[in-house]
Amino acid sequence: MDGLSGDDAEVRLDHVSYAVARDSFVSTVQRIGSALGAGFVDGGVHPRFGTRNFILPLSGGTYVEVVTTLDHPAADRAPFGQAVARRAAEGGGWLGWVVSVDDIAPVEARLGRTSTEGHRVRPDGFDLRWKQIGLLELLEDPQLPYFLQWLVPSEERPSADPRTSTTIHGVSIAGDAASIAEFLGEPADHPLDQIDVAWVEDEEPGLVSVEFATAHGPVTI
Protein backbone atom coordinates (compact mmCIF):
# COMPACT_ATOMS: atom_id res chain seq x y z
CA MET A 1 0.00 0.00 0.00
CA ASP A 2 1.22 3.51 -0.68
CA GLY A 3 1.85 5.57 2.41
CA LEU A 4 0.11 8.81 3.15
CA SER A 5 2.08 11.98 2.66
CA GLY A 6 2.16 15.56 3.81
CA ASP A 7 -0.62 16.65 6.17
CA ASP A 8 -2.43 13.39 5.49
CA ALA A 9 0.34 11.53 7.34
CA GLU A 10 -0.49 13.30 10.61
CA VAL A 11 -2.51 10.52 12.12
CA ARG A 12 -3.37 10.74 15.81
CA LEU A 13 -4.64 8.19 18.27
CA ASP A 14 -8.30 9.07 18.73
CA HIS A 15 -9.54 6.29 21.02
CA VAL A 16 -9.27 2.66 22.00
CA SER A 17 -12.28 0.40 21.84
CA TYR A 18 -13.19 -2.47 24.19
CA ALA A 19 -15.98 -4.80 23.04
CA VAL A 20 -18.14 -7.00 25.27
CA ALA A 21 -21.34 -9.01 25.20
CA ARG A 22 -24.54 -7.30 26.27
CA ASP A 23 -24.79 -9.23 29.54
CA SER A 24 -21.39 -7.97 30.72
CA PHE A 25 -21.61 -4.44 29.33
CA VAL A 26 -22.45 -2.61 32.56
CA SER A 27 -20.04 -4.58 34.74
CA THR A 28 -17.19 -3.97 32.29
CA VAL A 29 -17.87 -0.24 32.20
CA GLN A 30 -17.79 -0.18 36.01
CA ARG A 31 -14.64 -2.30 36.22
CA ILE A 32 -12.59 -0.24 33.77
CA GLY A 33 -13.87 3.04 35.20
CA SER A 34 -12.85 1.95 38.70
CA ALA A 35 -9.38 0.97 37.48
CA LEU A 36 -8.91 4.33 35.77
CA GLY A 37 -10.36 6.41 38.59
CA ALA A 38 -13.32 7.97 36.79
CA GLY A 39 -16.82 7.08 35.69
CA PHE A 40 -17.86 6.53 32.09
CA VAL A 41 -20.66 8.52 30.47
CA ASP A 42 -23.41 7.15 28.24
CA GLY A 43 -22.33 7.69 24.65
CA GLY A 44 -25.60 6.63 23.09
CA VAL A 45 -26.64 4.36 20.23
CA HIS A 46 -25.00 3.96 16.80
CA PRO A 47 -28.14 3.29 14.73
CA ARG A 48 -26.28 2.49 11.51
CA PHE A 49 -23.97 -0.02 13.18
CA GLY A 50 -26.32 -1.71 15.63
CA THR A 51 -24.14 -0.86 18.62
CA ARG A 52 -24.07 1.36 21.69
CA ASN A 53 -21.25 2.62 23.85
CA PHE A 54 -20.12 4.25 27.05
CA ILE A 55 -17.08 6.52 26.87
CA LEU A 56 -14.45 7.87 29.24
CA PRO A 57 -12.75 11.06 27.96
CA LEU A 58 -9.13 11.16 29.10
CA SER A 59 -6.53 13.89 29.28
CA GLY A 60 -4.34 14.21 26.22
CA GLY A 61 -7.11 14.24 23.63
CA THR A 62 -8.09 10.56 23.66
CA TYR A 63 -10.84 8.45 25.16
CA VAL A 64 -11.81 4.88 25.99
CA GLU A 65 -14.91 3.31 24.48
CA VAL A 66 -16.69 0.26 25.83
CA VAL A 67 -19.07 -0.98 23.14
CA THR A 68 -21.61 -3.75 22.71
CA THR A 69 -24.11 -4.81 20.08
CA LEU A 70 -27.83 -4.15 20.08
CA ASP A 71 -30.48 -6.71 19.25
CA HIS A 72 -30.86 -5.08 15.85
CA PRO A 73 -30.34 -6.22 12.23
CA ALA A 74 -27.73 -3.49 11.65
CA ALA A 75 -25.37 -5.32 14.02
CA ASP A 76 -25.26 -8.21 11.54
CA ARG A 77 -24.90 -6.04 8.43
CA ALA A 78 -22.46 -3.30 9.38
CA PRO A 79 -18.73 -4.15 9.56
CA PHE A 80 -18.40 -2.37 12.91
CA GLY A 81 -21.31 -4.33 14.37
CA GLN A 82 -19.79 -7.54 13.02
CA ALA A 83 -16.41 -6.72 14.56
CA VAL A 84 -17.97 -5.96 17.96
CA ALA A 85 -20.06 -9.14 17.87
CA ARG A 86 -17.08 -11.28 16.96
CA ARG A 87 -14.90 -9.88 19.74
CA ALA A 88 -17.72 -10.28 22.24
CA ALA A 89 -18.23 -13.90 21.15
CA GLU A 90 -14.55 -14.53 21.84
CA GLY A 91 -15.06 -13.49 25.45
CA GLY A 92 -14.69 -9.75 25.09
CA GLY A 93 -11.62 -7.55 25.20
CA TRP A 94 -9.82 -4.90 23.21
CA LEU A 95 -11.43 -4.54 19.80
CA GLY A 96 -8.87 -2.16 18.37
CA TRP A 97 -7.37 1.28 18.15
CA VAL A 98 -8.69 4.16 16.11
CA VAL A 99 -6.72 6.97 14.50
CA SER A 100 -8.13 10.28 13.38
CA VAL A 101 -7.20 12.32 10.32
CA ASP A 102 -8.26 15.79 9.24
CA ASP A 103 -9.12 14.61 5.72
CA ILE A 104 -10.17 11.05 5.05
CA ALA A 105 -10.29 11.46 1.24
CA PRO A 106 -6.68 10.30 0.65
CA VAL A 107 -7.37 7.19 2.72
CA GLU A 108 -10.49 6.51 0.65
CA ALA A 109 -8.43 6.84 -2.53
CA ARG A 110 -5.76 4.48 -1.23
CA LEU A 111 -8.24 1.81 -0.09
CA GLY A 112 -10.33 2.18 -3.23
CA ARG A 113 -13.71 2.84 -1.65
CA THR A 114 -15.64 5.54 0.14
CA SER A 115 -15.87 5.89 3.90
CA THR A 116 -18.98 5.17 5.91
CA GLU A 117 -20.79 7.94 7.75
CA GLY A 118 -21.64 7.30 11.35
CA HIS A 119 -23.51 9.20 13.99
CA ARG A 120 -24.98 8.87 17.44
CA VAL A 121 -27.25 11.22 19.31
CA ARG A 122 -25.83 11.99 22.73
CA PRO A 123 -28.13 12.09 25.77
CA ASP A 124 -27.97 15.90 25.57
CA GLY A 125 -29.47 15.74 22.07
CA PHE A 126 -26.33 16.65 20.10
CA ASP A 127 -25.89 14.63 16.90
CA LEU A 128 -22.27 13.48 16.88
CA ARG A 129 -21.19 12.75 13.28
CA TRP A 130 -18.08 11.32 11.65
CA LYS A 131 -16.73 9.32 8.71
CA GLN A 132 -14.82 6.07 9.15
CA ILE A 133 -12.99 3.57 6.97
CA GLY A 134 -10.87 0.51 7.57
CA LEU A 135 -13.31 -1.79 9.36
CA LEU A 136 -13.08 -4.33 6.54
CA GLU A 137 -9.32 -4.46 7.06
CA LEU A 138 -9.81 -4.77 10.82
CA LEU A 139 -12.13 -7.74 10.29
CA GLU A 140 -9.48 -9.41 8.14
CA ASP A 141 -6.46 -8.36 10.21
CA PRO A 142 -7.22 -7.27 13.83
CA GLN A 143 -3.79 -5.67 14.29
CA LEU A 144 -4.74 -2.80 11.98
CA PRO A 145 -6.44 0.37 13.20
CA TYR A 146 -9.25 2.05 11.37
CA PHE A 147 -9.46 5.70 10.33
CA LEU A 148 -11.92 8.34 11.46
CA GLN A 149 -12.62 11.93 10.44
CA TRP A 150 -14.81 13.93 12.78
CA LEU A 151 -17.53 16.07 11.17
CA VAL A 152 -18.18 18.18 14.25
CA PRO A 153 -16.18 20.99 15.91
CA SER A 154 -13.35 19.90 18.20
CA GLU A 155 -15.19 21.11 21.29
CA GLU A 156 -18.01 18.62 20.60
CA ARG A 157 -15.82 15.53 20.15
CA PRO A 158 -15.82 12.82 22.82
CA SER A 159 -12.29 13.68 23.99
CA ALA A 160 -13.03 17.40 24.41
CA ASP A 161 -14.08 17.28 28.07
CA PRO A 162 -11.74 15.03 30.09
CA ARG A 163 -13.27 13.47 33.19
CA THR A 164 -9.89 12.52 34.67
CA SER A 165 -6.19 13.36 34.54
CA THR A 166 -5.51 9.81 33.32
CA THR A 167 -3.80 9.55 29.94
CA ILE A 168 -2.95 6.73 27.56
CA HIS A 169 0.78 6.15 27.94
CA GLY A 170 1.15 3.33 25.43
CA VAL A 171 -0.36 0.37 23.63
CA SER A 172 0.91 -3.15 23.07
CA ILE A 173 0.07 -4.71 19.72
CA ALA A 174 0.57 -8.24 18.48
CA GLY A 175 1.34 -8.00 14.81
CA ASP A 176 3.79 -6.93 12.20
CA ALA A 177 5.23 -3.46 12.75
CA ALA A 178 6.08 -2.98 9.09
CA SER A 179 2.56 -3.83 7.94
CA ILE A 180 0.97 -1.40 10.37
CA ALA A 181 3.45 1.34 9.52
CA GLU A 182 2.72 0.88 5.82
CA PHE A 183 -1.04 0.95 6.46
CA LEU A 184 -0.70 4.19 8.43
CA GLY A 185 2.02 5.73 6.30
CA GLU A 186 4.12 6.28 9.44
CA PRO A 187 7.56 5.02 10.61
CA ALA A 188 7.49 1.58 12.23
CA ASP A 189 9.55 2.72 15.22
CA HIS A 190 7.05 5.44 16.18
CA PRO A 191 3.78 5.08 14.28
CA LEU A 192 2.05 7.40 16.75
CA ASP A 193 3.96 10.40 18.05
CA GLN A 194 2.02 11.01 21.26
CA ILE A 195 2.10 7.49 22.74
CA ASP A 196 4.43 4.52 22.93
CA VAL A 197 3.72 1.50 20.74
CA ALA A 198 5.19 -1.84 21.82
CA TRP A 199 5.17 -4.92 19.60
CA VAL A 200 4.53 -8.15 21.47
CA GLU A 201 4.12 -11.84 20.74
CA ASP A 202 0.62 -13.26 21.11
CA GLU A 203 -1.39 -16.14 19.71
CA GLU A 204 -3.73 -13.76 17.89
CA PRO A 205 -2.93 -10.42 16.23
CA GLY A 206 -4.51 -7.26 17.54
CA LEU A 207 -4.48 -4.76 20.40
CA VAL A 208 -3.31 -6.76 23.40
CA SER A 209 -3.21 -4.16 26.19
CA VAL A 210 -3.31 -0.45 26.92
CA GLU A 211 -1.12 1.23 29.54
CA PHE A 212 -2.63 4.21 31.29
CA ALA A 213 -0.86 6.81 33.41
CA THR A 214 -3.15 7.54 36.37
CA ALA A 215 -2.81 9.68 39.48
CA HIS A 216 -2.04 6.49 41.41
CA GLY A 217 0.53 5.12 39.00
CA PRO A 218 0.46 3.04 35.82
CA VAL A 219 -2.51 0.78 35.10
CA THR A 220 -2.50 -1.81 32.33
CA ILE A 221 -5.77 -3.23 30.99
PDB file of C-alpha atoms in Angstrom, residues 13-196:
ATOM      1  CA  LEU A  13      -4.635   8.191  18.268  1.00  0.00           C
ATOM      2  CA  ASP A  14      -8.301   9.065  18.732  1.00  0.00           C
ATOM      3  CA  HIS A  15      -9.537   6.293  21.021  1.00  0.00           C
ATOM      4  CA  VAL A  16      -9.266   2.662  21.998  1.00  0.00           C
ATOM      5  CA  SER A  17     -12.278   0.396  21.841  1.00  0.00           C
ATOM      6  CA  TYR A  18     -13.194  -2.468  24.193  1.00  0.00           C
ATOM      7  CA  ALA A  19     -15.980  -4.803  23.042  1.00  0.00           C
ATOM      8  CA  VAL A  20     -18.138  -6.997  25.266  1.00  0.00           C
ATOM      9  CA  ALA A  21     -21.345  -9.005  25.200  1.00  0.00           C
ATOM     10  CA  ARG A  22     -24.545  -7.301  26.268  1.00  0.00           C
ATOM     11  CA  ASP A  23     -24.790  -9.226  29.540  1.00  0.00           C
ATOM     12  CA  SER A  24     -21.391  -7.970  30.718  1.00  0.00           C
ATOM     13  CA  PHE A  25     -21.614  -4.443  29.335  1.00  0.00           C
ATOM     14  CA  VAL A  26     -22.452  -2.612  32.565  1.00  0.00           C
ATOM     15  CA  SER A  27     -20.035  -4.581  34.741  1.00  0.00           C
ATOM     16  CA  THR A  28     -17.185  -3.972  32.285  1.00  0.00           C
ATOM     17  CA  VAL A  29     -17.875  -0.237  32.202  1.00  0.00           C
ATOM     18  CA  GLN A  30     -17.791  -0.181  36.010  1.00  0.00           C
ATOM     19  CA  ARG A  31     -14.635  -2.302  36.217  1.00  0.00           C
ATOM     20  CA  ILE A  32     -12.592  -0.238  33.775  1.00  0.00           C
ATOM     21  CA  GLY A  33     -13.873   3.035  35.203  1.00  0.00           C
ATOM     22  CA  SER A  34     -12.852   1.946  38.697  1.00  0.00           C
ATOM     23  CA  ALA A  35      -9.380   0.966  37.478  1.00  0.00           C
ATOM     24  CA  LEU A  36      -8.911   4.328  35.774  1.00  0.00           C
ATOM     25  CA  GLY A  37     -10.358   6.415  38.593  1.00  0.00           C
ATOM     26  CA  ALA A  38     -13.322   7.969  36.788  1.00  0.00           C
ATOM     27  CA  GLY A  39     -16.819   7.081  35.692  1.00  0.00           C
ATOM     28  CA  PHE A  40     -17.855   6.534  32.091  1.00  0.00           C
ATOM     29  CA  VAL A  41     -20.665   8.517  30.474  1.00  0.00           C
ATOM     30  CA  ASP A  42     -23.411   7.146  28.241  1.00  0.00           C
ATOM     31  CA  GLY A  43     -22.328   7.692  24.654  1.00  0.00           C
ATOM     32  CA  GLY A  44     -25.595   6.632  23.094  1.00  0.00           C
ATOM     33  CA  VAL A  45     -26.640   4.363  20.228  1.00  0.00           C
ATOM     34  CA  HIS A  46     -25.001   3.959  16.804  1.00  0.00           C
ATOM     35  CA  PRO A  47     -28.143   3.290  14.734  1.00  0.00           C
ATOM     36  CA  ARG A  48     -26.284   2.491  11.507  1.00  0.00           C
ATOM     37  CA  PHE A  49     -23.966  -0.019  13.180  1.00  0.00           C
ATOM     38  CA  GLY A  50     -26.324  -1.714  15.626  1.00  0.00           C
ATOM     39  CA  THR A  51     -24.136  -0.857  18.620  1.00  0.00           C
ATOM     40  CA  ARG A  52     -24.068   1.364  21.690  1.00  0.00           C
ATOM     41  CA  ASN A  53     -21.248   2.623  23.852  1.00  0.00           C
ATOM     42  CA  PHE A  54     -20.123   4.251  27.051  1.00  0.00           C
ATOM     43  CA  ILE A  55     -17.079   6.517  26.869  1.00  0.00           C
ATOM     44  CA  LEU A  56     -14.448   7.867  29.242  1.00  0.00           C
ATOM     45  CA  PRO A  57     -12.753  11.059  27.960  1.00  0.00           C
ATOM     46  CA  LEU A  58      -9.128  11.156  29.097  1.00  0.00           C
ATOM     47  CA  SER A  59      -6.528  13.886  29.279  1.00  0.00           C
ATOM     48  CA  GLY A  60      -4.341  14.205  26.225  1.00  0.00           C
ATOM     49  CA  GLY A  61      -7.113  14.239  23.634  1.00  0.00           C
ATOM     50  CA  THR A  62      -8.089  10.562  23.657  1.00  0.00           C
ATOM     51  CA  TYR A  63     -10.843   8.447  25.157  1.00  0.00           C
ATOM     52  CA  VAL A  64     -11.810   4.880  25.987  1.00  0.00           C
ATOM     53  CA  GLU A  65     -14.912   3.315  24.485  1.00  0.00           C
ATOM     54  CA  VAL A  66     -16.694   0.258  25.828  1.00  0.00           C
ATOM     55  CA  VAL A  67     -19.069  -0.983  23.144  1.00  0.00           C
ATOM     56  CA  THR A  68     -21.612  -3.754  22.709  1.00  0.00           C
ATOM     57  CA  THR A  69     -24.112  -4.806  20.084  1.00  0.00           C
ATOM     58  CA  LEU A  70     -27.829  -4.146  20.076  1.00  0.00           C
ATOM     59  CA  ASP A  71     -30.477  -6.715  19.249  1.00  0.00           C
ATOM     60  CA  HIS A  72     -30.857  -5.075  15.855  1.00  0.00           C
ATOM     61  CA  PRO A  73     -30.335  -6.223  12.232  1.00  0.00           C
ATOM     62  CA  ALA A  74     -27.731  -3.492  11.654  1.00  0.00           C
ATOM     63  CA  ALA A  75     -25.365  -5.323  14.015  1.00  0.00           C
ATOM     64  CA  ASP A  76     -25.261  -8.211  11.543  1.00  0.00           C
ATOM     65  CA  ARG A  77     -24.904  -6.043   8.431  1.00  0.00           C
ATOM     66  CA  ALA A  78     -22.461  -3.303   9.376  1.00  0.00           C
ATOM     67  CA  PRO A  79     -18.733  -4.153   9.562  1.00  0.00           C
ATOM     68  CA  PHE A  80     -18.400  -2.370  12.911  1.00  0.00           C
ATOM     69  CA  GLY A  81     -21.310  -4.334  14.367  1.00  0.00           C
ATOM     70  CA  GLN A  82     -19.790  -7.540  13.016  1.00  0.00           C
ATOM     71  CA  ALA A  83     -16.407  -6.720  14.565  1.00  0.00           C
ATOM     72  CA  VAL A  84     -17.966  -5.962  17.957  1.00  0.00           C
ATOM     73  CA  ALA A  85     -20.063  -9.137  17.870  1.00  0.00           C
ATOM     74  CA  ARG A  86     -17.077 -11.282  16.955  1.00  0.00           C
ATOM     75  CA  ARG A  87     -14.895  -9.884  19.743  1.00  0.00           C
ATOM     76  CA  ALA A  88     -17.724 -10.285  22.242  1.00  0.00           C
ATOM     77  CA  ALA A  89     -18.233 -13.904  21.150  1.00  0.00           C
ATOM     78  CA  GLU A  90     -14.550 -14.527  21.845  1.00  0.00           C
ATOM     79  CA  GLY A  91     -15.062 -13.492  25.448  1.00  0.00           C
ATOM     80  CA  GLY A  92     -14.692  -9.747  25.094  1.00  0.00           C
ATOM     81  CA  GLY A  93     -11.621  -7.551  25.199  1.00  0.00           C
ATOM     82  CA  TRP A  94      -9.821  -4.899  23.205  1.00  0.00           C
ATOM     83  CA  LEU A  95     -11.432  -4.545  19.800  1.00  0.00           C
ATOM     84  CA  GLY A  96      -8.874  -2.162  18.370  1.00  0.00           C
ATOM     85  CA  TRP A  97      -7.371   1.279  18.151  1.00  0.00           C
ATOM     86  CA  VAL A  98      -8.692   4.157  16.115  1.00  0.00           C
ATOM     87  CA  VAL A  99      -6.723   6.967  14.501  1.00  0.00           C
ATOM     88  CA  SER A 100      -8.133  10.282  13.383  1.00  0.00           C
ATOM     89  CA  VAL A 101      -7.203  12.325  10.322  1.00  0.00           C
ATOM     90  CA  ASP A 102      -8.263  15.792   9.236  1.00  0.00           C
ATOM     91  CA  ASP A 103      -9.115  14.612   5.718  1.00  0.00           C
ATOM     92  CA  ILE A 104     -10.175  11.049   5.046  1.00  0.00           C
ATOM     93  CA  ALA A 105     -10.288  11.458   1.241  1.00  0.00           C
ATOM     94  CA  PRO A 106      -6.678  10.301   0.647  1.00  0.00           C
ATOM     95  CA  VAL A 107      -7.367   7.186   2.718  1.00  0.00           C
ATOM     96  CA  GLU A 108     -10.488   6.509   0.650  1.00  0.00           C
ATOM     97  CA  ALA A 109      -8.433   6.838  -2.534  1.00  0.00           C
ATOM     98  CA  ARG A 110      -5.762   4.483  -1.229  1.00  0.00           C
ATOM     99  CA  LEU A 111      -8.241   1.810  -0.090  1.00  0.00           C
ATOM    100  CA  GLY A 112     -10.325   2.179  -3.230  1.00  0.00           C
ATOM    101  CA  ARG A 113     -13.706   2.836  -1.655  1.00  0.00           C
ATOM    102  CA  THR A 114     -15.644   5.540   0.138  1.00  0.00           C
ATOM    103  CA  SER A 115     -15.866   5.891   3.896  1.00  0.00           C
ATOM    104  CA  THR A 116     -18.980   5.169   5.909  1.00  0.00           C
ATOM    105  CA  GLU A 117     -20.785   7.943   7.750  1.00  0.00           C
ATOM    106  CA  GLY A 118     -21.642   7.302  11.355  1.00  0.00           C
ATOM    107  CA  HIS A 119     -23.515   9.200  13.995  1.00  0.00           C
ATOM    108  CA  ARG A 120     -24.975   8.872  17.437  1.00  0.00           C
ATOM    109  CA  VAL A 121     -27.253  11.222  19.308  1.00  0.00           C
ATOM    110  CA  ARG A 122     -25.834  11.986  22.732  1.00  0.00           C
ATOM    111  CA  PRO A 123     -28.130  12.089  25.769  1.00  0.00           C
ATOM    112  CA  ASP A 124     -27.967  15.904  25.572  1.00  0.00           C
ATOM    113  CA  GLY A 125     -29.470  15.739  22.069  1.00  0.00           C
ATOM    114  CA  PHE A 126     -26.334  16.651  20.095  1.00  0.00           C
ATOM    115  CA  ASP A 127     -25.892  14.632  16.900  1.00  0.00           C
ATOM    116  CA  LEU A 128     -22.272  13.477  16.876  1.00  0.00           C
ATOM    117  CA  ARG A 129     -21.192  12.750  13.285  1.00  0.00           C
ATOM    118  CA  TRP A 130     -18.079  11.316  11.648  1.00  0.00           C
ATOM    119  CA  LYS A 131     -16.728   9.316   8.712  1.00  0.00           C
ATOM    120  CA  GLN A 132     -14.822   6.067   9.148  1.00  0.00           C
ATOM    121  CA  ILE A 133     -12.994   3.575   6.968  1.00  0.00           C
ATOM    122  CA  GLY A 134     -10.871   0.507   7.572  1.00  0.00           C
ATOM    123  CA  LEU A 135     -13.307  -1.793   9.361  1.00  0.00           C
ATOM    124  CA  LEU A 136     -13.081  -4.327   6.536  1.00  0.00           C
ATOM    125  CA  GLU A 137      -9.322  -4.464   7.058  1.00  0.00           C
ATOM    126  CA  LEU A 138      -9.810  -4.772  10.820  1.00  0.00           C
ATOM    127  CA  LEU A 139     -12.132  -7.738  10.285  1.00  0.00           C
ATOM    128  CA  GLU A 140      -9.476  -9.410   8.138  1.00  0.00           C
ATOM    129  CA  ASP A 141      -6.459  -8.362  10.214  1.00  0.00           C
ATOM    130  CA  PRO A 142      -7.215  -7.271  13.829  1.00  0.00           C
ATOM    131  CA  GLN A 143      -3.791  -5.668  14.289  1.00  0.00           C
ATOM    132  CA  LEU A 144      -4.741  -2.803  11.980  1.00  0.00           C
ATOM    133  CA  PRO A 145      -6.445   0.367  13.200  1.00  0.00           C
ATOM    134  CA  TYR A 146      -9.251   2.055  11.366  1.00  0.00           C
ATOM    135  CA  PHE A 147      -9.458   5.705  10.328  1.00  0.00           C
ATOM    136  CA  LEU A 148     -11.916   8.338  11.457  1.00  0.00           C
ATOM    137  CA  GLN A 149     -12.621  11.927  10.442  1.00  0.00           C
ATOM    138  CA  TRP A 150     -14.808  13.934  12.783  1.00  0.00           C
ATOM    139  CA  LEU A 151     -17.528  16.066  11.167  1.00  0.00           C
ATOM    140  CA  VAL A 152     -18.175  18.184  14.255  1.00  0.00           C
ATOM    141  CA  PRO A 153     -16.185  20.993  15.910  1.00  0.00           C
ATOM    142  CA  SER A 154     -13.350  19.904  18.198  1.00  0.00           C
ATOM    143  CA  GLU A 155     -15.193  21.107  21.292  1.00  0.00           C
ATOM    144  CA  GLU A 156     -18.008  18.623  20.597  1.00  0.00           C
ATOM    145  CA  ARG A 157     -15.822  15.532  20.150  1.00  0.00           C
ATOM    146  CA  PRO A 158     -15.816  12.821  22.819  1.00  0.00           C
ATOM    147  CA  SER A 159     -12.291  13.681  23.991  1.00  0.00           C
ATOM    148  CA  ALA A 160     -13.032  17.400  24.411  1.00  0.00           C
ATOM    149  CA  ASP A 161     -14.084  17.281  28.072  1.00  0.00           C
ATOM    150  CA  PRO A 162     -11.738  15.029  30.092  1.00  0.00           C
ATOM    151  CA  ARG A 163     -13.272  13.473  33.194  1.00  0.00           C
ATOM    152  CA  THR A 164      -9.895  12.518  34.672  1.00  0.00           C
ATOM    153  CA  SER A 165      -6.195  13.363  34.536  1.00  0.00           C
ATOM    154  CA  THR A 166      -5.508   9.813  33.321  1.00  0.00           C
ATOM    155  CA  THR A 167      -3.802   9.546  29.939  1.00  0.00           C
ATOM    156  CA  ILE A 168      -2.948   6.729  27.557  1.00  0.00           C
ATOM    157  CA  HIS A 169       0.779   6.149  27.943  1.00  0.00           C
ATOM    158  CA  GLY A 170       1.151   3.330  25.430  1.00  0.00           C
ATOM    159  CA  VAL A 171      -0.365   0.375  23.635  1.00  0.00           C
ATOM    160  CA  SER A 172       0.912  -3.149  23.070  1.00  0.00           C
ATOM    161  CA  ILE A 173       0.071  -4.705  19.723  1.00  0.00           C
ATOM    162  CA  ALA A 174       0.569  -8.243  18.480  1.00  0.00           C
ATOM    163  CA  GLY A 175       1.338  -8.001  14.810  1.00  0.00           C
ATOM    164  CA  ASP A 176       3.790  -6.928  12.195  1.00  0.00           C
ATOM    165  CA  ALA A 177       5.226  -3.456  12.750  1.00  0.00           C
ATOM    166  CA  ALA A 178       6.081  -2.975   9.091  1.00  0.00           C
ATOM    167  CA  SER A 179       2.558  -3.828   7.941  1.00  0.00           C
ATOM    168  CA  ILE A 180       0.967  -1.402  10.372  1.00  0.00           C
ATOM    169  CA  ALA A 181       3.450   1.336   9.521  1.00  0.00           C
ATOM    170  CA  GLU A 182       2.725   0.882   5.822  1.00  0.00           C
ATOM    171  CA  PHE A 183      -1.038   0.950   6.458  1.00  0.00           C
ATOM    172  CA  LEU A 184      -0.700   4.189   8.428  1.00  0.00           C
ATOM    173  CA  GLY A 185       2.024   5.734   6.304  1.00  0.00           C
ATOM    174  CA  GLU A 186       4.115   6.276   9.443  1.00  0.00           C
ATOM    175  CA  PRO A 187       7.557   5.022  10.606  1.00  0.00           C
ATOM    176  CA  ALA A 188       7.494   1.576  12.226  1.00  0.00           C
ATOM    177  CA  ASP A 189       9.555   2.719  15.225  1.00  0.00           C
ATOM    178  CA  HIS A 190       7.052   5.438  16.182  1.00  0.00           C
ATOM    179  CA  PRO A 191       3.776   5.076  14.278  1.00  0.00           C
ATOM    180  CA  LEU A 192       2.053   7.398  16.746  1.00  0.00           C
ATOM    181  CA  ASP A 193       3.962  10.399  18.053  1.00  0.00           C
ATOM    182  CA  GLN A 194       2.020  11.012  21.261  1.00  0.00           C
ATOM    183  CA  ILE A 195       2.099   7.493  22.739  1.00  0.00           C
ATOM    184  CA  ASP A 196       4.434   4.523  22.931  1.00  0.00           C
TER     185      ASP A 196
END
